[in-house]
mmCIF file of C-alpha atoms in Angstrom:
data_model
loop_
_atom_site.group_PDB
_atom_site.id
_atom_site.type_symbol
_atom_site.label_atom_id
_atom_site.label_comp_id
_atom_site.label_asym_id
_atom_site.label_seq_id
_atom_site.Cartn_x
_atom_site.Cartn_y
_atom_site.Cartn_z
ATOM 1 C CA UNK W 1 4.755 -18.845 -1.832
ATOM 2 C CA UNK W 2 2.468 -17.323 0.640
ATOM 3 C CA UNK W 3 2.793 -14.059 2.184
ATOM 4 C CA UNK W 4 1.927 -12.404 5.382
ATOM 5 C CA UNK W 5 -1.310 -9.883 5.312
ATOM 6 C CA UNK W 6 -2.083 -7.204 6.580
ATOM 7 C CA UNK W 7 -5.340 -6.123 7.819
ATOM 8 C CA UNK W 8 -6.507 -4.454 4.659
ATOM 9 C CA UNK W 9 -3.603 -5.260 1.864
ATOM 10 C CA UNK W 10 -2.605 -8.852 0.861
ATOM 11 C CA UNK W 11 0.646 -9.312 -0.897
ATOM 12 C CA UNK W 12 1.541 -11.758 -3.772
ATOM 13 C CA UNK W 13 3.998 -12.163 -6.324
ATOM 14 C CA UNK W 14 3.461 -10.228 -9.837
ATOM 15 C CA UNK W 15 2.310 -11.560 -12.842
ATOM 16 C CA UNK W 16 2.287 -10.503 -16.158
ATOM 17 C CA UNK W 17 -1.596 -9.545 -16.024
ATOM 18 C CA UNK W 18 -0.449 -6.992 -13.673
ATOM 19 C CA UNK W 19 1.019 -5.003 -16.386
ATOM 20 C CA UNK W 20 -1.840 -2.278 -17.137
ATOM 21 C CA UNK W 21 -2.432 -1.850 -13.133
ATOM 22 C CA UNK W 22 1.569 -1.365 -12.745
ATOM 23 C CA UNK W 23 1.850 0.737 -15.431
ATOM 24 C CA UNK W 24 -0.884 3.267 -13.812
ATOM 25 C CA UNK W 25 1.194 4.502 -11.494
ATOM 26 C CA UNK W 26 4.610 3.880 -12.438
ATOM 27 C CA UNK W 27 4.042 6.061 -15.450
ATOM 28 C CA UNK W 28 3.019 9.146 -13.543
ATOM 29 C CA UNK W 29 5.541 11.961 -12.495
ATOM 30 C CA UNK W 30 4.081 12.784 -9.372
ATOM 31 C CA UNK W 31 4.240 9.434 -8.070
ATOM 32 C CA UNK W 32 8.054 8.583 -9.408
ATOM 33 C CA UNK W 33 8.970 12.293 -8.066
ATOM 34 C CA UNK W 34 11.005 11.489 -5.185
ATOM 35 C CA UNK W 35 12.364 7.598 -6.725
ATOM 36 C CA UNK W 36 15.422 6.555 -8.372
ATOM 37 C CA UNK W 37 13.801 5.366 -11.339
ATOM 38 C CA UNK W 38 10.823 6.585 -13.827
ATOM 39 C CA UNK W 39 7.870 7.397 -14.778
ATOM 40 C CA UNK W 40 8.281 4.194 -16.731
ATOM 41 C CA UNK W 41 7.488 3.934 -20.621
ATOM 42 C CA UNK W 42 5.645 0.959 -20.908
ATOM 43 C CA UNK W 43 8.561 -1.460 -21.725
ATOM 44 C CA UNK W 44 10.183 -0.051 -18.562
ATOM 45 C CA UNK W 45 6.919 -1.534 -16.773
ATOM 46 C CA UNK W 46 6.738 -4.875 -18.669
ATOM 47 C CA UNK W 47 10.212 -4.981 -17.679
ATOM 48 C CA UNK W 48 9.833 -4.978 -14.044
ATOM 49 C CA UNK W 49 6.762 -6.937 -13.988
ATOM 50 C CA UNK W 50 8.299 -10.004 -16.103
ATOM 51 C CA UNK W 51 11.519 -9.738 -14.085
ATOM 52 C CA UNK W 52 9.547 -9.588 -10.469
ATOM 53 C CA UNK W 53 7.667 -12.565 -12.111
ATOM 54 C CA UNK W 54 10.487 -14.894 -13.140
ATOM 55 C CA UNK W 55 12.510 -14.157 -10.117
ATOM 56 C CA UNK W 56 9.909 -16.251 -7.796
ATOM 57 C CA UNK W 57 11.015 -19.200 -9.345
ATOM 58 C CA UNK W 58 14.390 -18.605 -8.005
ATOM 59 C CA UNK W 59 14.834 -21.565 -5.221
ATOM 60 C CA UNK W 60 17.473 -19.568 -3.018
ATOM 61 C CA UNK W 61 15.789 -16.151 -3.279
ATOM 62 C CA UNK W 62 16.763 -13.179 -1.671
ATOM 63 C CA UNK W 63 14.582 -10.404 -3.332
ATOM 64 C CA UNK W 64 11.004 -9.834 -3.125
ATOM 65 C CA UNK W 65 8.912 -7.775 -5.251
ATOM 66 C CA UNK W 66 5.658 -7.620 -4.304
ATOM 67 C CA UNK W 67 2.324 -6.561 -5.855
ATOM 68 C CA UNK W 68 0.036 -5.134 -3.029
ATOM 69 C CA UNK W 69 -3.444 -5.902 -3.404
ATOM 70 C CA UNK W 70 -6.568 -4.022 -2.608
ATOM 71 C CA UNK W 71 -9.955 -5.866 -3.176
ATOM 72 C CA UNK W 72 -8.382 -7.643 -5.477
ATOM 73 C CA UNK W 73 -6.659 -4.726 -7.558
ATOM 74 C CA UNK W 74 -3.358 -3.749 -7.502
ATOM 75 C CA UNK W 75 -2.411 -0.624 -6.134
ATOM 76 C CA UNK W 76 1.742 -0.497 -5.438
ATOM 77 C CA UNK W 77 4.743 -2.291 -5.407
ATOM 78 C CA UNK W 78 6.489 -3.407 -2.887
ATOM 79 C CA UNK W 79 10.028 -5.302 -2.296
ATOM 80 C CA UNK W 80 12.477 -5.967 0.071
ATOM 81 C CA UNK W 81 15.901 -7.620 -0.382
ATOM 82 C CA UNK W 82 19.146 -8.924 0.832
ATOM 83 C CA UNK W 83 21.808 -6.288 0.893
ATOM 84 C CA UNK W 84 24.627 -8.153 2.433
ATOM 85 C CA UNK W 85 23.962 -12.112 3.301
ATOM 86 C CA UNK W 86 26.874 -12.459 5.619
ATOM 87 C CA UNK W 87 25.861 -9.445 8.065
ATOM 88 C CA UNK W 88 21.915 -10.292 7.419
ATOM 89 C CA UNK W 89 21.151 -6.740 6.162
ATOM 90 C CA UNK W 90 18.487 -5.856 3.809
ATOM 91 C CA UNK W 91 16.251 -3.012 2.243
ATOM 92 C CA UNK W 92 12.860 -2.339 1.762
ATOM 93 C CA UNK W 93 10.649 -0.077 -0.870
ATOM 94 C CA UNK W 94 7.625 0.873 -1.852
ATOM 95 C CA UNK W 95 5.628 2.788 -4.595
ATOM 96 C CA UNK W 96 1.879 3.229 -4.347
ATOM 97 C CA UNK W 97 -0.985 4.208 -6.776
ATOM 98 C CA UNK W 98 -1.483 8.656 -5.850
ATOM 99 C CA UNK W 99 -5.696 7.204 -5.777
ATOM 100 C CA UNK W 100 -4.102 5.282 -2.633
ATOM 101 C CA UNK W 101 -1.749 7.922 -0.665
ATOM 102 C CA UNK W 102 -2.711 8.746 3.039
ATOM 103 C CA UNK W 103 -4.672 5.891 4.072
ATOM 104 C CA UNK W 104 -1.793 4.272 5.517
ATOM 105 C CA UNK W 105 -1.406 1.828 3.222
ATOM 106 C CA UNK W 106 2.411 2.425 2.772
ATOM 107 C CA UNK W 107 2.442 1.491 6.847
ATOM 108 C CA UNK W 108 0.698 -1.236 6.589
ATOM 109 C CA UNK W 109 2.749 -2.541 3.840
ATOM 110 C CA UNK W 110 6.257 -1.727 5.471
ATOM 111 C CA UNK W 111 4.880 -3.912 8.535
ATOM 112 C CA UNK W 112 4.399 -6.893 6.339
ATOM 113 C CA UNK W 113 8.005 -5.857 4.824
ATOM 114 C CA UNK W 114 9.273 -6.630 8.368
ATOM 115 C CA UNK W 115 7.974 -9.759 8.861
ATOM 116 C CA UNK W 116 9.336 -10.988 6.053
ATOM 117 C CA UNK W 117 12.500 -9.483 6.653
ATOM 118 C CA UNK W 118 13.083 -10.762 10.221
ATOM 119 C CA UNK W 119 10.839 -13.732 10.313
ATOM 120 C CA UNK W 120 11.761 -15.001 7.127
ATOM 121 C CA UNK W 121 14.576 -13.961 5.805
ATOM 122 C CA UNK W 122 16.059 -13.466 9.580
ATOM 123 C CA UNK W 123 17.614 -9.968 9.321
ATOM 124 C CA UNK W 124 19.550 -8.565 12.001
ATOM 125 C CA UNK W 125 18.582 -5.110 10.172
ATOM 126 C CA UNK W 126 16.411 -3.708 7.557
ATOM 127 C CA UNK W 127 17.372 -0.127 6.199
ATOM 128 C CA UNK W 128 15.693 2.461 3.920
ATOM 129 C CA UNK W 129 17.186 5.187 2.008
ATOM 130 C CA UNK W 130 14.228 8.455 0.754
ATOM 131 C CA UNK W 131 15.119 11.692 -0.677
ATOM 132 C CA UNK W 132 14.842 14.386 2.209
ATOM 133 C CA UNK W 133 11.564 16.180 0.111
ATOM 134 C CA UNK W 134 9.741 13.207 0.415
ATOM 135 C CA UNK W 135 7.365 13.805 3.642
ATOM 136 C CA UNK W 136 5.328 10.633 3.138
ATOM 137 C CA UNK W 137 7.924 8.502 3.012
ATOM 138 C CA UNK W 138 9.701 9.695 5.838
ATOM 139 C CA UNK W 139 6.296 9.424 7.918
ATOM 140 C CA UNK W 140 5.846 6.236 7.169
ATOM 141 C CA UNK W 141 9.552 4.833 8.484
ATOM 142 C CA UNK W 142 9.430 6.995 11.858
ATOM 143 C CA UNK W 143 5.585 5.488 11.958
ATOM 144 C CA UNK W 144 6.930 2.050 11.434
ATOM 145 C CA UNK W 145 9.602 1.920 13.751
ATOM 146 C CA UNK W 146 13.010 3.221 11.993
ATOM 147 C CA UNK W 147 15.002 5.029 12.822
ATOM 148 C CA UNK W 148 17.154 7.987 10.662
ATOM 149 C CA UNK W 149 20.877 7.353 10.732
ATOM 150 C CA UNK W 150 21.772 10.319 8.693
ATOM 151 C CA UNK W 151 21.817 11.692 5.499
ATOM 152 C CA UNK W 152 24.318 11.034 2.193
ATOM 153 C CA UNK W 153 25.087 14.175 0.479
ATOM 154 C CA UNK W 154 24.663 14.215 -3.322
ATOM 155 C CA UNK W 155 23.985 10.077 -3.314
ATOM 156 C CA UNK W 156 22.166 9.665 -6.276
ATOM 157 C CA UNK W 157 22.432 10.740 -9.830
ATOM 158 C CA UNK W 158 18.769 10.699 -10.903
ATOM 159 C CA UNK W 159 17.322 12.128 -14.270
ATOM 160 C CA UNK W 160 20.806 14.211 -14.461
ATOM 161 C CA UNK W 161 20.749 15.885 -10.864
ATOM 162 C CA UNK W 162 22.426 14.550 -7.949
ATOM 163 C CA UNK W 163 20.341 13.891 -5.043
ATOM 164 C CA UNK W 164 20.717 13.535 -1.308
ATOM 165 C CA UNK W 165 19.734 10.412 0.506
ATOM 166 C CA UNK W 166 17.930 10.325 4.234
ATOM 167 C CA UNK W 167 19.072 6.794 5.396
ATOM 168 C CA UNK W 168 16.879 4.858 7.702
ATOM 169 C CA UNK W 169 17.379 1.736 9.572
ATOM 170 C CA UNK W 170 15.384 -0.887 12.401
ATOM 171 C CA UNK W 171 16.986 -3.390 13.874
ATOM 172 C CA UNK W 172 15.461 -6.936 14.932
ATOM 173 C CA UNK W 173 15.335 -5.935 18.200
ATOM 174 C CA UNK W 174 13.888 -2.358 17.822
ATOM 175 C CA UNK W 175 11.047 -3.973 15.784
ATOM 176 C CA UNK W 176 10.550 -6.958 18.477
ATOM 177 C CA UNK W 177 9.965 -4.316 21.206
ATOM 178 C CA UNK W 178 7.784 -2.453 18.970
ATOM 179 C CA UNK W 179 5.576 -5.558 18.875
ATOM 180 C CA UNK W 180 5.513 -6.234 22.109
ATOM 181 C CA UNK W 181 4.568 -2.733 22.694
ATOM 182 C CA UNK W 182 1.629 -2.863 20.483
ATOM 183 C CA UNK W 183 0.638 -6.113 21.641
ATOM 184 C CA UNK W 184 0.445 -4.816 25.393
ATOM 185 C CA UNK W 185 -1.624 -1.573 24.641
#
């Protein structure tokens, strides 16, 4: 399958030579600081990267995990996914290589996420959840269009402490009329 790019980041599906690349930045702490999951051991990486792999032959898929490529390297992951087919909701993520952070690739990415999510998949809305600590993250949603609902106290149990969850949402509309907005200027 073919994905929409971006100006500077293409997007495919993972493959299992992605392993070593993945494993760069899903092992580190300061990168897998703010997320649900990691720093990965390297089985935790094969893991992901065999299961993003096998899931694209899935004919009625509804999750996308997506390697985003730089010149040809990887340098993140990023997915988005159905979270309830009969309203047409669905969530995005993304993790990026630290060698990567503030260049805006994150934005770029969560654009592309979009697409997919209301060209695509036709979502009526697309939401994000980030821990509250996590300034990047939170710049990048607000950048990209969503918008912050609220917050869930103690919503995650993560590495033995519970967390709080910002929760962050854009709906089909929202993101048409920020389109048209950036198409006019």
């Amino acid at each position: 399958m073919s994905y929409p790019c971006g100006p500077r980041l293409s997007f495919r599906d993972f493959a299992t030579a992605d392993i070593s690349a993945v494993h760069e930045y899903a092992s580190d702490p300061e990168v897998t600081r703010w997320s649900t999951w990691g720093p990965n051991t390297l089985e935790q990486t094969i893991a992901f990267v065999e299961d993003a792999a096998h899931a694209q032959l899935k004919a009625d898929r509804t999750a996308f995990s997506l390697a985003a490529v730089l010149d040809e390297k990887v340098i993140g992951s990023v997915g988005i996914w159905t979270t309830d087919p009969h309203d047409s909701n669905g969530e995005i993520g993304y993790t990026f290589h630290p060698a990567y952070w503030g260049n805006s690739y994150a934005t770029e990415a969560v654009s592309t996420l979009l697409r997919i999510g209301f060209d695509t998949l036709q979502f009526a809305r697309i939401g994000a959840t980030c821990h509250p600590g996590n300034i990047g993250s939170i710049r990048v949603l607000e950048k990209s269009g969503f918008t912050l609902e609220g917050r869930l106290r103690s919503h995650r149990l993560v590495r033995g402490d519970r967390r709080d969850s910002l929760v962050y949402s854009i709906l089909r509309e929202e993101h048409a009329g920020t389109l048209a907005e950036t198409t006019a200027g």
